Structures are given as structure tokens and as C-alpha cells.
Coordinates of C-alpha atoms in Angstrom, one line a residue:
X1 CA 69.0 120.5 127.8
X2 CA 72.3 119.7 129.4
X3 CA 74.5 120.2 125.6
X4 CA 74.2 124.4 125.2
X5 CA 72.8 125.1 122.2
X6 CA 75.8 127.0 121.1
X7 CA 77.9 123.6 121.1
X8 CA 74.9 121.5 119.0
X9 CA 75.3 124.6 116.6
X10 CA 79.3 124.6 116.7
X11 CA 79.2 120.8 116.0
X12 CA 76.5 121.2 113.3
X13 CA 78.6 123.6 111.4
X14 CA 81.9 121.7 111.8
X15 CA 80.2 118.8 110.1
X16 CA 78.4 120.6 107.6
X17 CA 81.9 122.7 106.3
X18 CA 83.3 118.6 106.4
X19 CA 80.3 117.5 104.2
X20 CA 81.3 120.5 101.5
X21 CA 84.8 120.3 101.3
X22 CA 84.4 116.2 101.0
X23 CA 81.3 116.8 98.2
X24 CA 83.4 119.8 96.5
X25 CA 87.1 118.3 96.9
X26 CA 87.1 114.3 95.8
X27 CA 86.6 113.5 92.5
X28 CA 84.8 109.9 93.3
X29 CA 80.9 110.1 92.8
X30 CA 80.5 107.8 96.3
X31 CA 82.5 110.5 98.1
X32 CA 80.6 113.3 96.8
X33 CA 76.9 111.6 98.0
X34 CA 78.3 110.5 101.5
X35 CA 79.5 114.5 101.6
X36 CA 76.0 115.1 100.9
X37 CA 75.0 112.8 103.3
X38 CA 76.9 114.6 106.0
X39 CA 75.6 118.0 105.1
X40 CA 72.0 116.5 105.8
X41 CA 72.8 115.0 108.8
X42 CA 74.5 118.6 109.9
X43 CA 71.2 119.8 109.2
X44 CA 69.1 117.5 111.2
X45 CA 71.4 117.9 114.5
X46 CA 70.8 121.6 114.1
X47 CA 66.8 121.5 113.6
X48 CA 66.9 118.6 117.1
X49 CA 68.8 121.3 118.6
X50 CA 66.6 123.8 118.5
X51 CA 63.2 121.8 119.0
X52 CA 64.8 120.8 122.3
X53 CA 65.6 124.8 122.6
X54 CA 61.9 125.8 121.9
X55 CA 60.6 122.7 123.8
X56 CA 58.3 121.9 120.2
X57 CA 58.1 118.9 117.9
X58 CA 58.8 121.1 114.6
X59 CA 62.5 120.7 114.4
X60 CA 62.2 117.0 114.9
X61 CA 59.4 116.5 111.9
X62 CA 61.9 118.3 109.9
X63 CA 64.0 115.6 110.9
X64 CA 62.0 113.1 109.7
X65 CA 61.1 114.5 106.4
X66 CA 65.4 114.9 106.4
X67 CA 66.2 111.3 106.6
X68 CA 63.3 110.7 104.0
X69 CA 64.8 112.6 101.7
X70 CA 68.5 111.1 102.0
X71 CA 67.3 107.8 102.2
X72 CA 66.0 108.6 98.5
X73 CA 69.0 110.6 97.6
X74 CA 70.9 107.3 98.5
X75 CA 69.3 104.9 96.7
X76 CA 68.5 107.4 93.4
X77 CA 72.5 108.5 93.6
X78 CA 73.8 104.8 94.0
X79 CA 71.7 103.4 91.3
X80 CA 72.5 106.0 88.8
X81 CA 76.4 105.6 90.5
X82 CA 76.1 101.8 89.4
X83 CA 74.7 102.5 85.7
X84 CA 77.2 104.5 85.2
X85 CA 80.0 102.5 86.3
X86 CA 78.8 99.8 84.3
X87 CA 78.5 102.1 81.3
X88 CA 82.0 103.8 82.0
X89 CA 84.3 101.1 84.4
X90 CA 84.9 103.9 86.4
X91 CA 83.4 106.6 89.2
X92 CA 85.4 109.6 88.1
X93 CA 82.4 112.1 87.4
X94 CA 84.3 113.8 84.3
X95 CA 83.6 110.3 82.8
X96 CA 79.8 110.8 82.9
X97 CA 78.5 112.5 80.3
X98 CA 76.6 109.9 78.7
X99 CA 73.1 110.5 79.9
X100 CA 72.6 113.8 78.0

């Protein structure tokens, strides 16, 4: 590996501490799923870096099952996103309260 592992976890930790404070600090629904989006993808550099570390295919099926799961957390999150907008004509999350 020519990247130390130490920089892939440096750059995975930088993005996932820019995935919280986007999710945690906007008050727009989109913003808060693409912060979750970037926390995921923190995740997934991490687990490749240390398959290629341990020279195994584990980290990168966890990669896989990674991208599965925010592919469905996309499409879940924008069409609930959408409802609600239409419900509300707006995407401030204090506005949805409506699907108790």
C-alpha cells in the first residue's frame, strides 16, 4: 500500500467529524441525509483501508453491504423528504411532526 494507513484513517476521521457537524448543525432535512451520507462513506474508506492493511476481502464486503445500506437510506429519506414537503411547503425538520 503506497497511502500509510495512518493517512486513510486521518482522512476517514476528518470526513466523518464533517458528516456530524453537517447532520447535527443545518436545519434542512437534505443536508442532514447527505451528512449521513458522508459519515458512511468515512466508514467505508476506513474498512478499504484496513482490508488492504490485512491483505483480506472482509473490509471490502463491508463496503458493499455500506453502499447498500445508503443507497436505501437515500431513497427511504428522500421519499419521506418529498411527502413531507408536500404536506408542509417546507424542509425545516421542526415542521414535521405530522406522521405521529
Amino acid at each position: 500500500m503506497i497511502v500509510p494507513f495512518s493517512h486513510v484513517l486521518v482522512l476517514s476521521g476528518i470526513l466523518f467529524v464533517l458528516g456530524v457537524f453537517c447532520a447535527v448543525a443545518r436545519r434542512n432535512l437534505i443536508m442532514i441525509i447527505l451528512g449521513i451520507e458522508i459519515m458512511l462513506n468515512a466508514a467505508a474508506i476506513a474498512f478499504i483501508g484496513a482490508s488492504l492493511r490485512r491483505q483480506d476481502l472482509d473490509g471490502q464486503t463491508f463496503v458493499l453491504f455500506i453502499l447498500a445500506v445508503a443507497a436505501t437510506e437515500v431513497s427511504v429519506g428522500l421519499a419521506i423528504i418529498v411527502y413531507a414537503f408536500r404536506r408542509t411547503g417546507s424542509f425545516d425538520p421542526g415542521n414535521f411532526n405530522l406522521m405521529k
